[in-house]
mmCIF file of C-alpha atoms and ligand atoms in Angstrom:
data_model
loop_
_atom_site.group_PDB
_atom_site.id
_atom_site.type_symbol
_atom_site.label_atom_id
_atom_site.label_comp_id
_atom_site.label_asym_id
_atom_site.label_seq_id
_atom_site.Cartn_x
_atom_site.Cartn_y
_atom_site.Cartn_z
ATOM 1 C CA ALA J 1 79.020 50.862 46.418
ATOM 2 C CA PRO J 2 79.228 52.903 49.213
ATOM 3 C CA PRO J 3 77.107 52.479 52.465
ATOM 4 C CA LYS J 4 73.735 54.666 52.211
ATOM 5 C CA LEU J 5 73.767 57.079 54.822
ATOM 6 C CA VAL J 6 70.083 57.783 54.684
ATOM 7 C CA THR J 7 67.525 55.269 54.164
ATOM 8 C CA VAL J 8 63.977 55.543 54.080
ATOM 9 C CA ASP J 9 61.593 53.061 55.004
ATOM 10 C CA VAL J 10 57.847 53.410 53.864
ATOM 11 C CA ASP J 11 54.881 51.945 55.764
ATOM 12 C CA LYS J 12 51.443 50.813 54.999
ATOM 13 C CA ALA J 13 50.106 54.268 55.208
ATOM 14 C CA GLY J 14 52.722 55.830 52.758
ATOM 15 C CA VAL J 15 54.230 57.629 55.510
ATOM 16 C CA ALA J 16 58.075 57.313 55.126
ATOM 17 C CA THR J 17 60.636 57.657 57.778
ATOM 18 C CA VAL J 18 63.437 58.644 56.639
ATOM 19 C CA THR J 19 66.772 57.720 58.846
ATOM 20 C CA LEU J 20 70.008 59.586 59.350
ATOM 21 C CA ASP J 21 72.824 56.937 59.399
ATOM 22 C CA ARG J 22 76.002 57.664 59.457
ATOM 23 C CA PRO J 23 77.616 56.422 62.795
ATOM 24 C CA PRO J 24 78.761 57.967 65.178
ATOM 25 C CA VAL J 25 76.911 60.893 65.179
ATOM 26 C CA ASN J 26 75.233 61.713 61.731
ATOM 27 C CA SER J 27 77.851 64.147 60.914
ATOM 28 C CA LEU J 28 76.619 66.470 57.933
ATOM 29 C CA ASN J 29 78.820 66.097 55.277
ATOM 30 C CA THR J 30 78.106 66.064 51.467
ATOM 31 C CA GLY J 31 77.337 62.428 51.040
ATOM 32 C CA LEU J 32 74.723 62.600 53.546
ATOM 33 C CA LEU J 33 73.002 65.926 52.698
ATOM 34 C CA GLU J 34 73.055 64.540 49.096
ATOM 35 C CA GLU J 35 71.239 61.651 49.815
ATOM 36 C CA LEU J 36 68.962 63.029 51.912
ATOM 37 C CA GLY J 37 68.081 65.662 49.290
ATOM 38 C CA VAL J 38 67.375 63.122 47.081
ATOM 39 C CA ALA J 39 65.134 60.828 49.265
ATOM 40 C CA ILE J 40 63.011 63.734 49.720
ATOM 41 C CA LYS J 41 62.591 64.318 45.764
ATOM 42 C CA ASP J 42 61.740 60.979 45.537
ATOM 43 C CA LEU J 43 59.281 60.810 48.177
ATOM 44 C CA GLU J 44 57.656 63.561 46.830
ATOM 45 C CA ALA J 45 57.588 61.945 43.266
ATOM 46 C CA ASN J 46 55.968 58.956 45.120
ATOM 47 C CA LYS J 47 53.000 61.093 46.618
ATOM 48 C CA THR J 48 54.563 60.118 50.314
ATOM 49 C CA ARG J 49 52.094 61.105 52.953
ATOM 50 C CA GLY J 50 54.364 62.051 55.316
ATOM 51 C CA ILE J 51 57.898 62.634 56.713
ATOM 52 C CA ILE J 52 59.304 61.480 59.470
ATOM 53 C CA LEU J 53 62.756 62.216 60.283
ATOM 54 C CA THR J 54 64.835 60.491 62.679
ATOM 55 C CA SER J 55 68.635 58.879 63.780
ATOM 56 C CA SER J 56 69.650 55.517 64.099
ATOM 57 C CA SER J 57 71.536 56.350 66.699
ATOM 58 C CA ASN J 58 70.100 56.329 70.453
ATOM 59 C CA SER J 59 71.718 59.385 72.104
ATOM 60 C CA VAL J 60 72.436 62.038 68.780
ATOM 61 C CA PHE J 61 69.982 63.370 66.075
ATOM 62 C CA SER J 62 72.999 64.530 64.136
ATOM 63 C CA ALA J 63 76.033 66.692 65.492
ATOM 64 C CA GLY J 64 75.251 69.489 62.638
ATOM 65 C CA LEU J 65 77.404 70.207 60.093
ATOM 66 C CA ASP J 66 80.557 67.462 59.787
ATOM 67 C CA ILE J 67 83.312 69.719 61.072
ATOM 68 C CA LEU J 68 86.100 67.703 58.646
ATOM 69 C CA GLU J 69 84.522 69.223 55.521
ATOM 70 C CA MET J 70 85.143 72.378 56.665
ATOM 71 C CA TYR J 71 88.892 72.198 58.583
ATOM 72 C CA GLU J 72 91.635 72.662 56.333
ATOM 73 C CA PRO J 73 89.373 72.047 52.527
ATOM 74 C CA LYS J 74 90.112 72.292 49.055
ATOM 75 C CA LYS J 75 87.923 74.774 47.711
ATOM 76 C CA GLN J 76 86.244 72.861 45.039
ATOM 77 C CA ASN J 77 84.867 70.528 47.866
ATOM 78 C CA LEU J 78 83.558 73.259 50.310
ATOM 79 C CA SER J 79 81.830 74.737 47.566
ATOM 80 C CA LEU J 80 79.809 71.869 46.946
ATOM 81 C CA PHE J 81 79.263 71.101 50.610
ATOM 82 C CA TRP J 82 77.777 74.276 51.141
ATOM 83 C CA THR J 83 75.624 74.394 47.751
ATOM 84 C CA THR J 84 74.448 70.680 48.958
ATOM 85 C CA LEU J 85 73.636 71.453 52.212
ATOM 86 C CA GLN J 86 71.420 75.008 50.716
ATOM 87 C CA ASN J 87 69.679 72.897 48.334
ATOM 88 C CA THR J 88 68.714 69.918 50.352
ATOM 89 C CA TRP J 89 67.819 72.328 52.925
ATOM 90 C CA LEU J 90 65.687 74.231 50.623
ATOM 91 C CA SER J 91 64.276 70.737 49.555
ATOM 92 C CA LEU J 92 63.178 69.779 52.885
ATOM 93 C CA TYR J 93 62.106 73.423 54.130
ATOM 94 C CA ARG J 94 59.264 73.465 51.584
ATOM 95 C CA THR J 95 58.613 70.046 50.384
ATOM 96 C CA SER J 96 54.486 69.806 50.451
ATOM 97 C CA ILE J 97 55.009 66.968 52.114
ATOM 98 C CA PRO J 98 54.085 67.124 55.688
ATOM 99 C CA THR J 99 57.615 66.855 57.956
ATOM 100 C CA VAL J 100 57.796 65.701 61.427
ATOM 101 C CA ALA J 101 61.347 65.573 63.157
ATOM 102 C CA ALA J 102 61.312 62.992 65.440
ATOM 103 C CA ILE J 103 64.346 63.817 67.619
ATOM 104 C CA ASN J 104 65.802 61.080 69.308
ATOM 105 C CA GLY J 105 69.115 62.371 70.753
ATOM 106 C CA HIS J 106 71.194 65.455 70.855
ATOM 107 C CA ALA J 107 70.795 68.268 67.951
ATOM 108 C CA PRO J 108 73.423 70.805 68.093
ATOM 109 C CA ALA J 109 73.718 73.436 65.212
ATOM 110 C CA GLY J 110 73.190 71.562 61.673
ATOM 111 C CA GLY J 111 71.142 68.939 63.465
ATOM 112 C CA CYS J 112 69.035 71.735 64.762
ATOM 113 C CA LEU J 113 68.578 73.027 61.417
ATOM 114 C CA LEU J 114 66.910 70.023 60.328
ATOM 115 C CA ALA J 115 64.695 69.708 63.230
ATOM 116 C CA LEU J 116 63.657 73.186 62.377
ATOM 117 C CA SER J 117 62.814 72.833 59.048
ATOM 118 C CA CYS J 118 60.346 70.451 59.846
ATOM 119 C CA GLU J 119 56.453 71.470 60.616
ATOM 120 C CA TYR J 120 56.694 69.411 64.145
ATOM 121 C CA ARG J 121 59.009 68.366 66.197
ATOM 122 C CA VAL J 122 58.978 65.733 68.982
ATOM 123 C CA MET J 123 61.634 65.360 71.007
ATOM 124 C CA VAL J 124 62.683 61.976 73.269
ATOM 125 C CA GLY J 125 63.403 64.115 76.985
ATOM 126 C CA PRO J 126 64.791 64.580 79.080
ATOM 127 C CA LYS J 127 68.467 64.065 79.029
ATOM 128 C CA PHE J 128 69.045 65.438 74.927
ATOM 129 C CA THR J 129 69.509 68.961 73.803
ATOM 130 C CA ILE J 130 69.004 71.169 71.228
ATOM 131 C CA GLY J 131 69.974 74.638 69.833
ATOM 132 C CA LEU J 132 71.742 76.823 67.501
ATOM 133 C CA ASN J 133 75.494 76.748 69.357
ATOM 134 C CA GLU J 134 77.340 78.753 66.406
ATOM 135 C CA THR J 135 78.143 81.646 68.538
ATOM 136 C CA GLN J 136 79.919 79.132 71.035
ATOM 137 C CA LEU J 137 81.918 77.593 68.018
ATOM 138 C CA GLY J 138 82.801 81.214 67.210
ATOM 139 C CA ILE J 139 81.433 81.022 64.230
ATOM 140 C CA VAL J 140 78.044 82.750 63.071
ATOM 141 C CA ALA J 141 74.911 81.037 61.970
ATOM 142 C CA PRO J 142 73.823 82.043 58.205
ATOM 143 C CA GLN J 143 70.742 84.243 58.098
ATOM 144 C CA TRP J 144 68.599 81.346 56.971
ATOM 145 C CA PHE J 145 69.238 79.335 60.068
ATOM 146 C CA MET J 146 68.190 82.299 62.143
ATOM 147 C CA ILE J 147 65.011 82.438 60.013
ATOM 148 C CA CYS J 148 64.227 78.762 61.073
ATOM 149 C CA MET J 149 64.885 79.547 64.577
ATOM 150 C CA LYS J 150 62.540 82.364 64.366
ATOM 151 C CA ASP J 151 59.923 80.308 62.364
ATOM 152 C CA ALA J 152 59.589 78.652 65.496
ATOM 153 C CA VAL J 153 59.803 80.416 68.502
ATOM 154 C CA GLY J 154 59.820 84.230 67.756
ATOM 155 C CA ARG J 155 62.450 87.047 67.403
ATOM 156 C CA ARG J 156 62.970 87.818 70.946
ATOM 157 C CA GLN J 157 63.916 84.251 72.345
ATOM 158 C CA ALA J 158 65.572 83.718 68.643
ATOM 159 C CA GLU J 159 67.817 86.443 69.275
ATOM 160 C CA MET J 160 68.196 85.185 72.893
ATOM 161 C CA ALA J 161 69.097 81.653 72.007
ATOM 162 C CA LEU J 162 71.326 82.805 68.983
ATOM 163 C CA THR J 163 73.484 85.000 70.662
ATOM 164 C CA ALA J 164 74.336 82.887 73.710
ATOM 165 C CA GLY J 165 74.666 80.092 71.318
ATOM 166 C CA LYS J 166 72.443 78.342 74.022
ATOM 167 C CA MET J 167 71.847 74.129 73.859
ATOM 168 C CA PHE J 168 68.521 73.989 75.494
ATOM 169 C CA SER J 169 67.232 70.593 77.437
ATOM 170 C CA THR J 170 64.489 68.930 76.436
ATOM 171 C CA GLN J 171 62.077 70.723 79.032
ATOM 172 C CA GLU J 172 63.141 74.137 78.221
ATOM 173 C CA ALA J 173 62.763 73.292 74.547
ATOM 174 C CA LEU J 174 59.122 72.748 74.910
ATOM 175 C CA ASN J 175 59.023 75.461 77.267
ATOM 176 C CA ILE J 176 59.627 77.961 74.224
ATOM 177 C CA GLY J 177 58.166 76.726 71.614
ATOM 178 C CA LEU J 178 61.229 75.059 70.112
ATOM 179 C CA ILE J 179 59.937 71.820 70.066
ATOM 180 C CA ASP J 180 56.332 70.718 69.990
ATOM 181 C CA LYS J 181 56.007 67.452 72.284
ATOM 182 C CA MET J 182 58.370 65.577 74.379
ATOM 183 C CA VAL J 183 58.355 62.208 74.570
ATOM 184 C CA SER J 184 60.486 59.307 76.673
ATOM 185 C CA ASN J 185 61.393 57.138 74.073
ATOM 186 C CA LYS J 186 61.614 56.688 70.216
ATOM 187 C CA GLU J 187 58.274 55.034 69.603
ATOM 188 C CA GLU J 188 56.352 57.307 71.421
ATOM 189 C CA ALA J 189 58.250 59.895 68.650
ATOM 190 C CA ILE J 190 57.429 58.134 66.181
ATOM 191 C CA ALA J 191 53.577 57.304 67.178
ATOM 192 C CA GLU J 192 53.183 61.519 67.975
ATOM 193 C CA ALA J 193 54.409 62.141 64.375
ATOM 194 C CA GLN J 194 52.457 59.871 62.911
ATOM 195 C CA LYS J 195 49.238 61.259 64.517
ATOM 196 C CA PHE J 196 50.605 64.806 63.479
ATOM 197 C CA ILE J 197 50.816 63.394 59.605
ATOM 198 C CA ALA J 198 47.536 61.589 60.117
ATOM 199 C CA GLN J 199 45.641 64.922 60.216
ATOM 200 C CA PHE J 200 45.883 66.236 56.958
ATOM 201 C CA ALA J 201 44.807 63.476 55.379
ATOM 202 C CA LYS J 202 41.406 65.682 55.980
ATOM 203 C CA ILE J 203 42.786 68.725 54.390
ATOM 204 C CA PRO J 204 42.696 69.304 50.602
ATOM 205 C CA PRO J 205 46.300 68.911 49.348
ATOM 206 C CA LEU J 206 47.274 72.096 47.553
ATOM 207 C CA ALA J 207 45.647 74.289 49.884
ATOM 208 C CA ARG J 208 47.979 72.803 52.271
ATOM 209 C CA ARG J 209 50.834 72.837 49.546
ATOM 210 C CA MET J 210 49.847 76.817 49.222
ATOM 211 C CA THR J 211 49.664 77.512 52.546
ATOM 212 C CA LYS J 212 52.507 75.925 53.571
ATOM 213 C CA GLU J 213 54.733 77.853 50.562
ATOM 214 C CA SER J 214 53.059 80.809 51.581
ATOM 215 C CA ILE J 215 53.384 80.868 55.106
ATOM 216 C CA ARG J 216 57.427 79.642 54.628
ATOM 217 C CA GLN J 217 58.137 82.468 51.976
ATOM 218 C CA GLU J 218 60.621 84.596 54.249
ATOM 219 C CA GLY J 219 63.131 81.427 54.436
ATOM 220 C CA ILE J 220 62.488 80.264 50.570
ATOM 221 C CA LYS J 221 62.575 83.973 49.319
ATOM 222 C CA TYR J 222 65.875 84.216 51.129
ATOM 223 C CA MET J 223 67.493 81.402 50.073
ATOM 224 C CA GLU J 224 66.463 81.720 46.451
ATOM 225 C CA GLU J 225 67.627 85.462 46.362
ATOM 226 C CA ASN J 226 70.832 85.091 48.343
ATOM 227 C CA ALA J 227 72.019 81.697 47.590
ATOM 228 C CA ILE J 228 75.173 82.948 45.665
ATOM 229 C CA ASP J 229 76.132 85.865 48.263
ATOM 230 C CA ASP J 230 75.671 82.964 51.208
ATOM 231 C CA LEU J 231 78.026 80.738 49.621
ATOM 232 C CA LYS J 232 80.420 83.245 48.970
ATOM 233 C CA ALA J 233 80.169 84.650 52.865
ATOM 234 C CA PHE J 234 80.572 81.665 53.944
ATOM 235 C CA MET J 235 83.683 80.429 51.477
ATOM 236 C CA ASP J 236 85.402 83.696 52.623
ATOM 237 C CA LEU J 237 84.261 83.400 56.229
ATOM 238 C CA VAL J 238 85.650 79.163 56.969
ATOM 239 C CA VAL J 239 88.971 79.702 55.354
ATOM 240 C CA GLN J 240 89.731 82.624 57.660
ATOM 241 C CA PRO J 241 92.988 81.476 59.731
ATOM 242 C CA ASN J 242 91.129 82.530 62.976
ATOM 243 C CA ILE J 243 88.318 80.168 62.267
ATOM 244 C CA GLN J 244 90.249 77.130 61.007
ATOM 245 C CA LYS J 245 92.111 77.467 64.084
ATOM 246 C CA GLY J 246 88.762 77.405 66.568
ATOM 247 C CA LEU J 247 87.594 74.411 64.262
ATOM 248 C CA GLY J 248 91.150 72.998 64.996
ATOM 249 C CA MET J 249 90.720 73.417 68.200
ATOM 250 C CA TYR J 250 87.519 72.191 68.865
ATOM 251 C CA LEU J 251 88.024 69.092 66.931
ATOM 252 C CA GLU J 252 90.975 68.403 69.314
ATOM 253 C CA ALA J 253 89.151 69.155 72.213
ATOM 254 C CA MET J 254 86.164 66.944 71.092
ATOM 255 C CA LYS J 255 89.001 64.307 71.083
ATOM 256 C CA LYS J 256 90.375 65.089 74.452
ATOM 257 C CA SER J 257 86.917 64.697 76.065
ATOM 258 C CA LYS J 258 87.118 61.029 76.209
HETATM 259 N N1 CO8 P 301 81.699 67.332 62.776
HETATM 260 C C1 CO8 P 301 82.804 66.010 62.865
HETATM 261 N N2 CO8 P 301 83.116 65.148 63.652
HETATM 262 C C2 CO8 P 301 82.219 65.482 64.761
HETATM 263 C C3 CO8 P 301 81.359 66.248 65.186
HETATM 264 C C4 CO8 P 301 81.042 66.997 64.060
HETATM 265 N N3 CO8 P 301 79.889 68.221 64.112
HETATM 266 N N4 CO8 P 301 80.659 66.180 66.045
HETATM 267 C C5 CO8 P 301 81.567 65.007 66.179
HETATM 268 N N5 CO8 P 301 82.285 64.476 66.059
HETATM 269 C C6 CO8 P 301 83.164 63.558 65.870
HETATM 270 C C7 CO8 P 301 84.029 63.394 67.331
HETATM 271 O O1 CO8 P 301 84.992 64.404 67.197
HETATM 272 C C8 CO8 P 301 84.241 62.122 67.603
HETATM 273 O O2 CO8 P 301 85.240 61.358 66.523
HETATM 274 P P1 CO8 P 301 86.519 60.177 67.048
HETATM 275 O O3 CO8 P 301 85.745 59.154 67.544
HETATM 276 O O4 CO8 P 301 87.241 60.383 65.725
HETATM 277 O O5 CO8 P 301 86.951 60.680 68.189
HETATM 278 C C9 CO8 P 301 83.116 61.356 67.207
HETATM 279 O O6 CO8 P 301 82.408 62.256 66.340
HETATM 280 C C10 CO8 P 301 82.458 61.155 68.437
HETATM 281 O O7 CO8 P 301 82.150 62.263 68.952
HETATM 282 P P2 CO8 P 301 81.604 62.475 70.842
HETATM 283 O O8 CO8 P 301 82.426 61.251 71.559
HETATM 284 O O9 CO8 P 301 81.831 63.842 71.031
HETATM 285 O O10 CO8 P 301 80.363 61.897 70.910
HETATM 286 P P3 CO8 P 301 78.841 61.761 72.154
HETATM 287 O O11 CO8 P 301 78.074 60.968 71.867
HETATM 288 O O12 CO8 P 301 80.213 61.863 73.389
HETATM 289 O O13 CO8 P 301 78.622 63.535 71.709
HETATM 290 C C11 CO8 P 301 77.627 65.204 70.596
HETATM 291 C C12 CO8 P 301 78.110 63.964 70.770
HETATM 292 C C13 CO8 P 301 77.077 65.681 71.794
HETATM 293 C C14 CO8 P 301 77.143 65.388 69.255
HETATM 294 C C15 CO8 P 301 78.964 65.787 70.430
HETATM 295 O O14 CO8 P 301 79.755 65.283 69.256
HETATM 296 C C16 CO8 P 301 79.120 67.658 70.071
HETATM 297 O O15 CO8 P 301 78.840 68.169 70.829
HETATM 298 N N6 CO8 P 301 79.389 67.475 69.132
HETATM 299 C C17 CO8 P 301 79.790 69.010 68.155
HETATM 300 C C18 CO8 P 301 78.379 69.184 67.443
HETATM 301 C C19 CO8 P 301 79.048 70.584 67.448
HETATM 302 O O16 CO8 P 301 79.105 71.590 68.039
HETATM 303 N N7 CO8 P 301 78.256 70.803 66.203
HETATM 304 C C20 CO8 P 301 78.367 71.856 65.520
HETATM 305 C C21 CO8 P 301 78.734 71.881 63.949
HETATM 306 S S1 CO8 P 301 79.121 73.563 63.126
HETATM 307 C C22 CO8 P 301 77.048 73.731 62.384
HETATM 308 O O17 CO8 P 301 76.645 72.375 62.134
HETATM 309 C C23 CO8 P 301 76.608 74.849 61.614
HETATM 310 C C24 CO8 P 301 77.759 76.301 61.248
HETATM 311 C C25 CO8 P 301 77.515 76.873 60.326
HETATM 312 C C26 CO8 P 301 78.099 78.018 59.994
HETATM 313 C C27 CO8 P 301 79.621 78.002 59.169
HETATM 314 C C28 CO8 P 301 80.241 79.050 59.290
HETATM 315 C C29 CO8 P 301 81.581 78.945 59.378
#
């Protein structure tokens, strides 16, 4: 059997720790995204009390989308990749289960998106960075990435963050509300996540679920209504020669920086 890229561990309180486990950097390929989506659906079926999303690495939460899925792709694979990302994102963003990201390493681009899709973010500081850095790569974050950033920090901070493609230090992220809490290690991050989830024990679950669904309706509706157009835009953009060239150079630069 292929290695599991996502592991799920449910504690006695019924809270699941979902760990991204695709060394070295948890880059999000179709396989990992598929497994994450299935894990969320399974946890929903099992009436899990909470989801804590974290990483098996001690320096990277997730390096974002796997650039190898986008570089010189086969059309069919590219379409499956993006559709899987859309579906898994929507599952995470709208799940009735309380969600917390325990961000125990760098979280650029798609890594930041996963964290932003949770209800609460605890990040290990001070040396890690987080942000939607797409413009730095010469690509444009899709609108639903932007909605997630706006959800967390408001339109103005989101505009400044995204146009510059800024990667925030943990302290800077805390200052603008991109993360909710800074801690000094993973254990503390998990403990804070558990505390956040525990508060919902006293909240009627149906009211909680409907409130979450309602307050997140912009993002949910956006995906429900635009998934096909969003897929088409991605497919058209990614195969453009200048984008391909940029991705190739980026891969090369990452190799040379060793
Ligand atoms: N995809 C594929 N491979 C990657 C990625 C990635 N995103 N990130 C790192 N790798 C690879 C490296 O090439 C390297 O490979 P090898 O071992 O073969 O040389 C290996 O992973 C380890 O990487 P590093 O040596 O860089 O590891 P460090 O621990 O030093 O650094 C970081 C970790 C900070 C995560 C660093 O790797 C990094 O900054 N990575 C790039 C992150 C990034 O910019 N991601 C953006 C992806 S794009 C995206 O998520 C959203 C795009 C949406 C719109 C698309 C429209 C076209």
